[in-house]
């Protein structure tokens, strides 16, 4: 039965193989995978750039890349990781695949728009890569493109910001598509408070994508116009205002961290109940805190600018609001931990990754308190403490959330199981490597090591050395993880429909799902995490 | 780490408050997680309890964290208020940040590439940049504030311990960003007074090159930085681009004078056209610079 699933599924349909049937497919499942493959390719490139930087920083002085190359390297690393990897991230890759299934729908609301947004993503990526070879080489501004440096540098900033502008449209279209899908295509009986929490995460994310992305789009376009036509928006020598640029940039770029993290939080809220065999603790609090984070998160961007010379009043208001967003985030963490209480816990790879997420993301969130308080932020702003902090949140949070999602839904996506043993080896190495790489950055930063430094004073060397060694361990772990997943997608054991005993709708259809997702019309009578059926099946099995 | 300004202790208090409670929180979360995972493993606890929530618990972990973050906020704000309250009696130093060096100008016109200040004296900083954004950062003082072109940012500190402290540029500003480092030298007030008089009266020396930022890009020892080294420069022949046309010149007094006054007129082949003009240089300064370059054999 399992083998015939493969043939009739979205993967193996006889008249739909070959490249064309993928890159022009409007099937949300195929589009999700297209995103996933592209994102992974970009991730690997950017990861190697990160390792390159760490190698350069092994010792003080110039090792093997020049200051300018180093500056271009962290810019390229940041641009790829942010705009091509983690912003499309979980929504575009996993959300595309899972959202309609969890809602009991055949596809997203606008399948062709979905395909278009993938093509826009590819077009933006090509633009970004072209700028590598154009005049002046890749931008050397950092991923933030701060004016007036970005106006004056002779590297190819224009094409890079144009690429980011284009990529923004892809994000907006995905947001519109998901919100419409969630409003219109829920299965019969699925009210808003019966939606899985992953869907809630995508819902909050969709609104941020729609409302915030246009701001950064237009801001980056203004940089483009200023560079090409000499319009003076941000360069003070032309009458512009460099601080205005920072406001516009962060009005988007703070909310966008929630585009990265909310879907990951959704993933964790799916995995914990499934592997603890019990309903989530505080469903409504988790769902509503996503919305609260999305709303208050709009009003805190100024915490990136505590040292630019904003008025002192603006500074304390932004600081206060920043602390207030910490509360709903804390609530989520407590609810997750409480979900383990009196559960029946199976420590499979997705569960391990979810626990790892809670640990690393907690460090990210708690170090965020240091950034939120005014006097301490003044000290650690623009130091490697910040670099450590955001890797703990984006990578330890969103990145590990993506890894967890890839393991959790792997059997559903490919109809096969990954090797549990290799997965656990990889997770162990990633845990050790990750903290060895980033924890020293937190310490160095408190000791005053500025970020974006190609060279440093000898007193910081021990920390840099440990950090570089950590990067090797981390990469080894990631390599094993990718190797395991790639191999198992073709050679793994066939997967049953519901290998984890999970309760949401995607597990009530074959693995991999048929082209139109369900062979019946799903209906919902309970909340998303009702384990009574699973548990009684289990009990029956034992009796026999 | 050094804690050397009047308010650094106050900042550190906030640090310990936040880091201390964070470490406790992290430990509590992690330990509870591990404990539950063991205690409620599928083997030990095959029959899970379906607990949907608990209003009292959830209220507790909403209210207590809210109070905690408000305390942190106030603590951070209190330290910050002191940093922003510039004492009336402060002496003023104007900080010129530029790609990729620092220059400090004192009230009597003395210029220095190291920030020399008397101990226990309030110092007000006027932060100036004319190119891109830089950031004045002295970790030992817990002080950072950006130098933003077009803005008149200010900051202040009072050093409470003599010594030498690192001064970094913390806002990314291009190629030599990580070399935009100098020192703050805190000395006692007699030494300071002597130093100030000395600087005011001494003849122009080789440090005119570092004060004006030349040495950020031109080395004195023959190594190649952003621009050609000054060592052995005088008298050689080289190819330059003038209005896009290549021509060959000999480095003589006239050529050096022109290069300082109109940096974009001739660009030495193989180097980027990035040098800025220094409007405040007197003819006397330029003559002195030419003499120094001549002597660097
Ligand atoms: C795979 C292992 C990774 C390594 C070894 C690594 C390493 C680094 C290093 C050394 C820097 C530069 C620090 C500096 O000079 O200031 C950096 C910056 C950065 N990284 Fe990573 N990183 C990794 C993964 C990630 C991931 C997964 C993300 C996001 C999804 C990410 C996002 C960024 C961003 C946004 C910057 C800032 C770039 C800038 O300053 O403009 N990195 N990383
Ligand atoms: Cu932010
Ligand atoms: Cu600088």
Short mmCIF file of C-alpha atoms in Angstrom, two decimals, chain A residues 67 71 74 140-141 146-149 236 241-243 246 275 277-279 281-282 285 307-309 312 315-316 319-320 323 327 331 334-335 337 340-347 355 358-359 362-363 366 369-370 373-376 378-379 381-383 446-448 450-455 457 459 535, chain B residues 1 11 14-15 18-19 22 25-26 29-30 32-33 36-37 40-42 45-46 48-54 57-58 61-62 65-66 69-70 72-73 76-77 79-80 83-84 99 131-133 137 139 142-146 148-151 153 166 168-175 177-179 181:
data_model
loop_
_atom_site.label_atom_id
_atom_site.label_comp_id
_atom_site.label_asym_id
_atom_site.label_seq_id
_atom_site.Cartn_x
_atom_site.Cartn_y
_atom_site.Cartn_z
CA UNK A 67 39.71 43.92 4.84
CA UNK A 71 33.54 43.34 4.49
CA UNK A 74 29.87 39.50 5.89
CA UNK A 140 30.47 46.05 1.25
CA UNK A 141 27.90 47.83 3.39
CA UNK A 146 23.34 52.22 6.11
CA UNK A 147 23.50 55.64 4.42
CA UNK A 148 25.58 57.61 3.65
CA UNK A 149 28.14 54.79 3.37
CA UNK A 236 23.57 65.01 4.26
CA UNK A 241 19.10 62.65 6.54
CA UNK A 242 21.03 59.46 7.39
CA UNK A 243 19.00 58.84 10.56
CA UNK A 246 17.73 53.98 9.79
CA UNK A 275 5.69 13.76 21.05
CA UNK A 277 0.90 12.79 23.45
CA UNK A 278 -1.05 15.46 25.20
CA UNK A 279 -2.81 18.66 24.37
CA UNK A 281 -0.79 23.83 27.59
CA UNK A 282 -2.49 27.22 27.15
CA UNK A 285 -2.36 32.16 25.27
CA UNK A 307 23.24 55.45 19.94
CA UNK A 308 22.45 57.50 16.82
CA UNK A 309 21.37 60.55 18.78
CA UNK A 312 16.19 60.91 24.96
CA UNK A 315 14.92 56.30 23.49
CA UNK A 316 13.15 55.46 26.73
CA UNK A 319 13.15 50.74 25.49
CA UNK A 320 9.93 50.33 27.46
CA UNK A 323 10.62 45.11 27.26
CA UNK A 327 6.42 39.17 27.97
CA UNK A 331 4.58 33.20 28.08
CA UNK A 334 6.54 28.69 29.89
CA UNK A 335 3.57 27.13 28.13
CA UNK A 337 7.68 23.65 29.14
CA UNK A 340 5.83 18.40 28.88
CA UNK A 341 4.23 18.05 32.31
CA UNK A 342 2.53 14.66 32.70
CA UNK A 343 3.03 13.96 29.03
CA UNK A 344 4.16 10.65 27.59
CA UNK A 345 7.34 11.80 25.98
CA UNK A 346 9.12 10.20 23.08
CA UNK A 347 12.56 11.73 22.43
CA UNK A 355 13.92 21.16 23.10
CA UNK A 358 13.72 26.24 23.55
CA UNK A 359 17.22 26.26 25.03
CA UNK A 362 15.86 31.31 25.50
CA UNK A 363 19.47 32.45 25.42
CA UNK A 366 17.36 36.67 27.52
CA UNK A 369 16.94 42.00 27.58
CA UNK A 370 20.48 43.38 27.72
CA UNK A 373 17.78 48.23 28.62
CA UNK A 374 19.16 51.63 27.68
CA UNK A 375 22.37 51.84 29.67
CA UNK A 376 23.53 48.33 28.87
CA UNK A 378 24.81 51.65 24.86
CA UNK A 379 27.69 49.40 25.87
CA UNK A 381 25.48 47.97 20.72
CA UNK A 382 27.46 47.10 17.57
CA UNK A 383 29.68 44.64 19.41
CA UNK A 446 30.68 42.46 26.82
CA UNK A 447 34.45 42.94 26.91
CA UNK A 448 34.15 45.50 24.11
CA UNK A 450 33.19 45.62 18.10
CA UNK A 451 31.41 43.78 15.29
CA UNK A 452 32.24 43.86 11.59
CA UNK A 453 35.94 43.92 12.47
CA UNK A 454 38.34 42.28 10.04
CA UNK A 455 41.11 42.58 12.63
CA UNK A 457 43.34 43.58 19.42
CA UNK A 459 43.44 40.52 24.03
CA UNK A 535 -4.50 6.79 22.77
CA UNK B 1 37.16 44.46 32.58
CA UNK B 11 25.69 50.49 34.12
CA UNK B 14 22.01 46.87 35.39
CA UNK B 15 24.22 44.30 33.68
CA UNK B 18 19.75 41.37 33.88
CA UNK B 19 22.46 38.75 33.43
CA UNK B 22 18.70 35.59 32.95
CA UNK B 25 15.72 31.81 34.31
CA UNK B 26 17.71 29.81 31.78
CA UNK B 29 13.75 26.44 32.23
CA UNK B 30 16.41 23.95 31.19
CA UNK B 32 12.56 21.73 34.41
CA UNK B 33 12.60 20.61 30.80
CA UNK B 36 10.00 16.43 32.79
CA UNK B 37 11.59 14.60 29.88
CA UNK B 40 7.38 11.61 31.89
CA UNK B 41 9.18 9.52 29.31
CA UNK B 42 6.90 7.21 27.37
CA UNK B 45 4.45 7.38 31.91
CA UNK B 46 2.52 5.65 29.12
CA UNK B 48 -0.47 11.19 29.53
CA UNK B 49 -2.79 13.63 31.31
CA UNK B 50 -4.61 16.06 29.05
CA UNK B 51 -4.17 19.37 30.83
CA UNK B 52 -5.41 22.29 28.76
CA UNK B 53 -4.13 25.08 30.94
CA UNK B 54 -4.31 26.63 34.34
CA UNK B 57 -0.32 29.53 36.74
CA UNK B 58 -0.67 31.40 33.49
CA UNK B 61 3.89 33.73 34.61
CA UNK B 62 2.43 36.73 32.89
CA UNK B 65 7.84 38.54 34.17
CA UNK B 66 6.05 41.83 33.48
CA UNK B 69 11.09 43.49 32.87
CA UNK B 70 9.74 46.76 34.23
CA UNK B 72 15.04 46.05 34.27
CA UNK B 73 13.69 48.88 32.19
CA UNK B 76 18.57 50.74 32.43
CA UNK B 77 16.83 54.05 32.18
CA UNK B 79 21.85 54.66 34.22
CA UNK B 80 21.08 56.18 30.88
CA UNK B 83 24.83 59.48 30.79
CA UNK B 84 22.66 62.03 29.07
CA UNK B 99 37.70 57.38 7.48
CA UNK B 131 32.00 61.54 5.72
CA UNK B 132 30.01 58.52 6.93
CA UNK B 133 28.65 57.41 10.31
CA UNK B 137 33.17 53.73 21.81
CA UNK B 139 34.30 50.05 26.60
CA UNK B 142 30.56 52.09 29.02
CA UNK B 143 30.18 54.96 26.60
CA UNK B 144 29.12 54.89 22.99
CA UNK B 145 27.51 57.51 20.79
CA UNK B 146 27.51 57.83 17.03
CA UNK B 148 26.58 61.19 12.34
CA UNK B 149 27.22 63.58 9.45
CA UNK B 150 24.79 66.48 9.66
CA UNK B 151 24.02 65.88 13.37
CA UNK B 153 25.62 64.59 18.80
CA UNK B 166 40.87 51.47 24.12
CA UNK B 168 37.08 51.95 19.03
CA UNK B 169 34.98 52.96 16.07
CA UNK B 170 31.86 50.87 16.56
CA UNK B 171 29.81 51.81 13.51
CA UNK B 172 30.91 50.11 10.32
CA UNK B 173 32.58 52.71 8.10
CA UNK B 174 34.43 50.87 5.33
CA UNK B 175 37.76 49.22 4.57
CA UNK B 177 36.94 50.20 10.09
CA UNK B 178 38.77 47.71 12.29
CA UNK B 179 41.87 49.92 12.34
CA UNK B 181 41.27 52.45 16.99
#
